[in-house]
Each structure stands twice: as structure tokens, then as C-alpha cells.
XYZ file of C-alpha atoms in Angstrom:
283
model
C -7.818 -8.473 8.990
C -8.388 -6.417 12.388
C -6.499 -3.139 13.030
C -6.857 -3.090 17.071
C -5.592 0.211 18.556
C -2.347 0.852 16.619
C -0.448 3.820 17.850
C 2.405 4.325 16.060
C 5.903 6.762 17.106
C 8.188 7.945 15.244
C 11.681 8.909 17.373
C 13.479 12.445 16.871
C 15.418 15.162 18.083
C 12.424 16.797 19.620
C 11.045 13.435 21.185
C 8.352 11.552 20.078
C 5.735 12.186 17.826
C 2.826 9.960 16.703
C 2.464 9.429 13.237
C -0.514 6.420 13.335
C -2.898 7.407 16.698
C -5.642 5.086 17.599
C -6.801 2.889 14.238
C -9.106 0.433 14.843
C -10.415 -1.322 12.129
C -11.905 -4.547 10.658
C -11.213 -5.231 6.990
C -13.090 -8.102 4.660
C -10.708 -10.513 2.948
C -10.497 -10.512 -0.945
C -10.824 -6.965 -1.746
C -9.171 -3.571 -2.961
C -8.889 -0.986 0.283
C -7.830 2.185 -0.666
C -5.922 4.676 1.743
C -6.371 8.336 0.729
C -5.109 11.275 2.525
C -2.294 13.987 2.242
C 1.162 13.767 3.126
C 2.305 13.280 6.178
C -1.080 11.824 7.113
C -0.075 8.403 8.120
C -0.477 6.366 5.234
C 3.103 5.054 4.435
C 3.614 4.582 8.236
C 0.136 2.500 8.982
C 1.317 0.483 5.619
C 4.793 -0.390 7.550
C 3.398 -1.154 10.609
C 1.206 -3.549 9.004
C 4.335 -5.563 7.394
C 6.104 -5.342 10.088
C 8.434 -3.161 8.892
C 9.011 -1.445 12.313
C 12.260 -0.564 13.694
C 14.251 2.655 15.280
C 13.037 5.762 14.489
C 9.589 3.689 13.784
C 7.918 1.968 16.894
C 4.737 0.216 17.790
C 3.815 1.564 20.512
C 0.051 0.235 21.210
C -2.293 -2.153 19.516
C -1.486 -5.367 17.239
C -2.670 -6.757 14.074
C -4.528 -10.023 13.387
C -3.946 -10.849 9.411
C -6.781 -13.225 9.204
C -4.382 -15.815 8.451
C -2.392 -18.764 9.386
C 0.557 -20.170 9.698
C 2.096 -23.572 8.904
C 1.641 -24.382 12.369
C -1.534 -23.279 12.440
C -1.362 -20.473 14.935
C -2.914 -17.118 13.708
C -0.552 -14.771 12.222
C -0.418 -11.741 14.351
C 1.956 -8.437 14.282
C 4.302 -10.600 16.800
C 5.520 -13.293 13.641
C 4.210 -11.229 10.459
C 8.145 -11.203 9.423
C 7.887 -14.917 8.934
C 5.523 -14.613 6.553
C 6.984 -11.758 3.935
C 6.564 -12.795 0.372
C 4.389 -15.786 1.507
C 2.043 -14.382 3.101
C 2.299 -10.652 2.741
C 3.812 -8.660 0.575
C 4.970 -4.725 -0.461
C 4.811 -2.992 -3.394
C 7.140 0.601 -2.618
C 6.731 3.870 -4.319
C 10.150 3.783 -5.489
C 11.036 0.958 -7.990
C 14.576 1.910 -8.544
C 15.708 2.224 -5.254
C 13.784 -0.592 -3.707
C 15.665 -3.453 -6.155
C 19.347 -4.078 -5.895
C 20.848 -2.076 -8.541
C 24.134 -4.382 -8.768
C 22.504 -7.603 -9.013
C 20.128 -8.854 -12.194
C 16.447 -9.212 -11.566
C 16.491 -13.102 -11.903
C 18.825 -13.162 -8.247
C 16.193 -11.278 -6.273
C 13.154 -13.608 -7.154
C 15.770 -16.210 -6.236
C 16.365 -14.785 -2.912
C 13.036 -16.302 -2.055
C 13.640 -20.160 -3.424
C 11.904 -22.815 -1.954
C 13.599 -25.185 -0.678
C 11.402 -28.569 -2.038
C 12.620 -26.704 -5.532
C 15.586 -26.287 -8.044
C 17.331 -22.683 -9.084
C 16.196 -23.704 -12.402
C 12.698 -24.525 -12.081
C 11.962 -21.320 -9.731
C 13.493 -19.194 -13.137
C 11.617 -21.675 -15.277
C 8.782 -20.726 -13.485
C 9.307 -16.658 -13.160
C 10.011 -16.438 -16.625
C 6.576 -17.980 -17.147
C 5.109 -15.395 -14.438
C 6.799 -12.380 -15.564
C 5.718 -13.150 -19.372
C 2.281 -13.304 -18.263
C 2.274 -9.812 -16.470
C 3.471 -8.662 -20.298
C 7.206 -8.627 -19.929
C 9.612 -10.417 -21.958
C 11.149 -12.845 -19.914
C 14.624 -12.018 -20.702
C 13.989 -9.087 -18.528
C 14.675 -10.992 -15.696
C 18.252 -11.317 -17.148
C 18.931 -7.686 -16.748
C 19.759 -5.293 -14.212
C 17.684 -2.879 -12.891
C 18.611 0.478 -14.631
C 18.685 -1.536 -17.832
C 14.690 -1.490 -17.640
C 12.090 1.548 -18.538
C 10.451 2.607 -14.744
C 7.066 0.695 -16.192
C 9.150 -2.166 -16.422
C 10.553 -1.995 -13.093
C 7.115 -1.349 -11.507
C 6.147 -4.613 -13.066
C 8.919 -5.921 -12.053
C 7.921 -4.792 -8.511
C 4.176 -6.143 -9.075
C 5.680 -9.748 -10.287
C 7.843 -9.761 -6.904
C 4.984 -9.030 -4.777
C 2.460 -11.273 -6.140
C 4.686 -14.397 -7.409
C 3.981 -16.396 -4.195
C 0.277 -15.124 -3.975
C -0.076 -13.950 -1.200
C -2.908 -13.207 1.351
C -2.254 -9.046 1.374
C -0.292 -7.042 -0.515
C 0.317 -3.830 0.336
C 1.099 -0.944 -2.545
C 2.441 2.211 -1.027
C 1.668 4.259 -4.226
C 2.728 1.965 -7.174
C 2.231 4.363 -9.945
C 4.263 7.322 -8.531
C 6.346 9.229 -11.485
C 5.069 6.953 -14.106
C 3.158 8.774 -17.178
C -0.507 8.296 -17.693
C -0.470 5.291 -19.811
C 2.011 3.103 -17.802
C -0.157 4.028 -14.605
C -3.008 2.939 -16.015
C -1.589 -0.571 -17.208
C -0.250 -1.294 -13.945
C -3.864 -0.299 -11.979
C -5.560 -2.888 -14.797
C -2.688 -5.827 -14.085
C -3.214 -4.958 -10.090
C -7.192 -5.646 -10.397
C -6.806 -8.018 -12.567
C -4.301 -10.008 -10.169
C -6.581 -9.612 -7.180
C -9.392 -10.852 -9.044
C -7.510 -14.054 -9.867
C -5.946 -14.457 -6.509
C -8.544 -13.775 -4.562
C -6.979 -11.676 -2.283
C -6.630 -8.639 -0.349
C -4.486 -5.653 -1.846
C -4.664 -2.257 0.594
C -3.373 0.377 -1.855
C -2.163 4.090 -1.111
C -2.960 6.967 -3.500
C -3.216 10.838 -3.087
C -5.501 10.479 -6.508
C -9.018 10.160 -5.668
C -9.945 9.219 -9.191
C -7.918 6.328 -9.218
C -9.467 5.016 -6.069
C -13.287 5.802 -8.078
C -11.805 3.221 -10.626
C -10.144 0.616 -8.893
C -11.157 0.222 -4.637
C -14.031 -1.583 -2.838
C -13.574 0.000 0.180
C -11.559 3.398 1.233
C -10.125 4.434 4.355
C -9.610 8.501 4.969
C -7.044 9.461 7.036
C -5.969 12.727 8.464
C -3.562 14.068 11.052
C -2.714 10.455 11.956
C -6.717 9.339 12.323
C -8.459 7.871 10.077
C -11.895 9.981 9.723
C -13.664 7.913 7.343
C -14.398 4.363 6.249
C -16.566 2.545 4.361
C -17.644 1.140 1.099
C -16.001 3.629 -2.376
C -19.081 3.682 -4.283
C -21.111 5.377 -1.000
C -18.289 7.491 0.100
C -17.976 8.604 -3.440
C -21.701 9.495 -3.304
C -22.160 10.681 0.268
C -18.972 11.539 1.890
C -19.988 12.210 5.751
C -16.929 13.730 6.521
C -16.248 17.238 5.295
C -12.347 16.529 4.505
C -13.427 13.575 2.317
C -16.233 15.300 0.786
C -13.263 18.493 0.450
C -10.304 15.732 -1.717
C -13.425 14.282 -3.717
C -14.497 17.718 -5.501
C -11.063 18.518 -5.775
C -11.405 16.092 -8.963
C -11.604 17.876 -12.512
C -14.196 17.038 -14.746
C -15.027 17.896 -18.192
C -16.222 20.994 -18.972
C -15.817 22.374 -15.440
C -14.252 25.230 -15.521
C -15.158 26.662 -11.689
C -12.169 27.500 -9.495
C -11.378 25.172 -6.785
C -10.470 26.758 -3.718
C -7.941 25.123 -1.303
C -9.063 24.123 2.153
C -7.986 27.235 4.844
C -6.052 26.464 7.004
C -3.488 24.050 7.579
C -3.043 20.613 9.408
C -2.631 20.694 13.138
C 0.935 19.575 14.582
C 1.161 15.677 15.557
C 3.646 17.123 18.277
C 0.545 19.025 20.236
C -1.931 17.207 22.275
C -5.731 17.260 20.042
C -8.727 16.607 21.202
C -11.841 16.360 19.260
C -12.165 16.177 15.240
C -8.534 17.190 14.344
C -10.147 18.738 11.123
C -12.534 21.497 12.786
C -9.913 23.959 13.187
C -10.153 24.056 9.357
């Protein structure tokens, strides 16, 4: 996948302000990218752009995406026909399970939405129930609705949606959020554990550092709408070059440490000023 120049806007009161600025980027199929920054960094936003997602306040304003891809035409899937491909060929994973599915239709209707023609109703639910059983749920959860199922459940849920159709990326915008411990760290194990059957590429947002140790091949910073660092997890993890990256990796507790972390000074710059330079050396 290449990541040529994207500049993305968001639309407000006050103007415009530019959430995504200038990422240019080549990624290898058939791994585990992780995106780590803090809020308001760009993460969700580079993640939308990237499916397509984009409409008012969100815009596009420069660059364009090659997937890496094709088509059943054979014509290279590009930012321009990405749509076409959602489900198929690329798919989300949200940080909010309960209000990203239907709440007044049952499970089994939204897999549906997505039938193949060349195939029954009944075979597609023949077949989910299969899927869904295999990602450890009980295939009558399909049956339910989607407050009738624990928020593990409904991430799974989530998971099963985005991966059914195996597709070539899947993007998860923070797929543990508000889940306990234990539940987190089943869905991190049925993610790898996907991608290493599917062969595929899975770019995956997280504010926790430690879960991109565990789980990521490669890991892209980002900060103040840049992204300051890139590269394979296992060097970054040992030689950060950047000192914001080097900064979110000893803010990770270990055992027996008991030394007081100190926050970074400062704070972020404003995406609605002009910057020049590294946007972190005011800090």
C-alpha cells in the first residue's frame, strides 16, 4: 500500500484545519502496522481517509492512496473506487461496538447486508454461523440483537464482520476500547491469529504502547498531524530516534519500577497555526 501526500481537512466554524498534513508512506502487504500517538493526533482521521470514509466536515484535500490491490476488472484500486471494495476488499473495525451495529435489527441481517449474489440467504447464515463459531461464539448469537450481547461479544461480533470476506486490509480504529483486561487480550490473540491465516494486512490504532510490543510488525508515530516515526516495532522499541516516541515508550510500567514518570512539558502546538520545522521541539 502507498500513502502519497495525504492532506487531510476537517471543515468548521473557524475554517479549515488540517487534521492528516503531508503522509507519505509505503507499507509491505501481510503484516500488523500499528498507529500510536495521542488524541487528536490524526490517527482516526488517516484511518478514514484510507476507507474512504470521507465526506463534509472530512475532506481529501491532497494526495491519494494505492491499496496494492485489484479489482475485478483488473484496474488498481486507488482512493478514487476504494468504496467499491468495502467488506471485500477492505474493511473497519470501530472503537465503538454498540453504536457502530444496528441496534434494532439482529446480528444475522447485517452479515446479510453483504450477500453475494451467486449465493442463498441460507447458505451465507449456514456459513456465518460456521465463522462466528470458530472466532468462539455460539452461533445462536447471530440470532440476537445487539444489546442482548456482553461488549466482548459485540467486539467479536465486529472482528467476524470485518474479516468474514477476508479481506486485503482491515483497519481497527482501537478494537479493545472499554473492554476489561481479559476480553482485550482475547480479541488481540483472535486479531493475530486471523492475520496469520489470512495473510493479510491489518493497520491497527492504539494509545497503549505495550500492546503494540506484543502484537505489530511495523509502527507508525504520529504527532500534530505528522507522522514522526516509522519503521520496524522491535527496533523502534529498542532505539526510538525520535524523542516523542522514545517519551510514550518509557511511559510503560514495569515491575518493580517504582520511579516517577514525569509528563512531557508542554503541550501540542495548534493544527490551526502555520508550523514549520519538527512540530515537537517546542516541547
Amino acid at each position: 500500500m502507498r500513502l502519497n501526500n495525504i492532506v487531510a481537512t476537517y471543515t468548521t466554524v473557524r475554517g479549515q484545519v488540517t487534521a492528516v498534513d503531508g503522509v507519505n508512506l509505503e507499507i509491505p502487504n501481510g503484516i500488523i502496522l500499528g498507529i500510536a500517538g495521542e488524541s487528536g493526533c490524526g490517527k482516526t482521521t488517516l484511518l478514514k481517509v484510507l476507507y474512504g470514509d470521507v465526506g463534509y466536515p472530512l475532506a481529501l484535500k491532497e494526495g491519494n492512496v494505492q491499496y496494492g490491490f485489484w479489482d475485478k476488472n483488473g484496474q488498481e484500486v486507488t482512493s478514487e473506487n476504494i468504496k467499491e471494495q468495502w467488506f471485500k476488499g477492505i474493511s473497519y473495525i470501530p472503537q465503538s461496538s454498540m453504536s457502530s451495529l444496528n441496534p434494532v435489527i439482529r446480528i444475522r441481517k447485517q452479515f446479510v447486508d453483504f450477500l453475494d449474489s451467486n449465493k442463498s440467504k441460507a447458505e451465507v447464515l449456514e456459513e456465518v454461523r460456521a465463522y462466528v463459531k470458530k472466532l468462539d461464539l455460539p452461533p445462536e448469537a447471530i440470532d440476537a440483537y445487539p444489546h442482548q450481547l456482553s461488549g466482548g461479544m459485540r467486539q467479536r461480533i465486529m472482528v467476524a464482520l470485518a474479516t468474514f470476506f477476508q479481506p486485503d486490509i482491515i483497519l481497527a480504529d482501537e478494537p479493545t476500547t472499554a473492554l476489561d483486561v481479559v476480553v482485550q487480550k482475547g480479541i488481540l490473540l483472535l486479531l493475530m491469529d486471523l492475520q496469520e491465516q489470512m495473510k493479510n494486512t491489518i493497520m491497527f490504532v492504539s494509545h497503549d504502547m505495550g500492546v503494540h510490543y506484543q502484537i505489530t510488525h511495523k509502527m507508525m508515530i504520529m504527532y500534530a498531524a505528522k507522522v514522526v516515526e516509522f519503521g520496524a516495532s522491535e527496533t523502534i522499541f529498542a532505539k526510538p530516534l525520535h524523542p516523542y516516541t522514545k517519551m510514550l515508550i518509557e511511559s510503560l510500567p514495569t515491575v518493580g519500577d517504582a520511579h516517577l514518570r514525569q509528563g512531557v512539558g508542554g503541550r501540542p502546538p495548534s493544527l490551526w497555526e502555520e508550523m514549520r520545522g519538527c512540530r515537537f521541539a517546542p516541547r
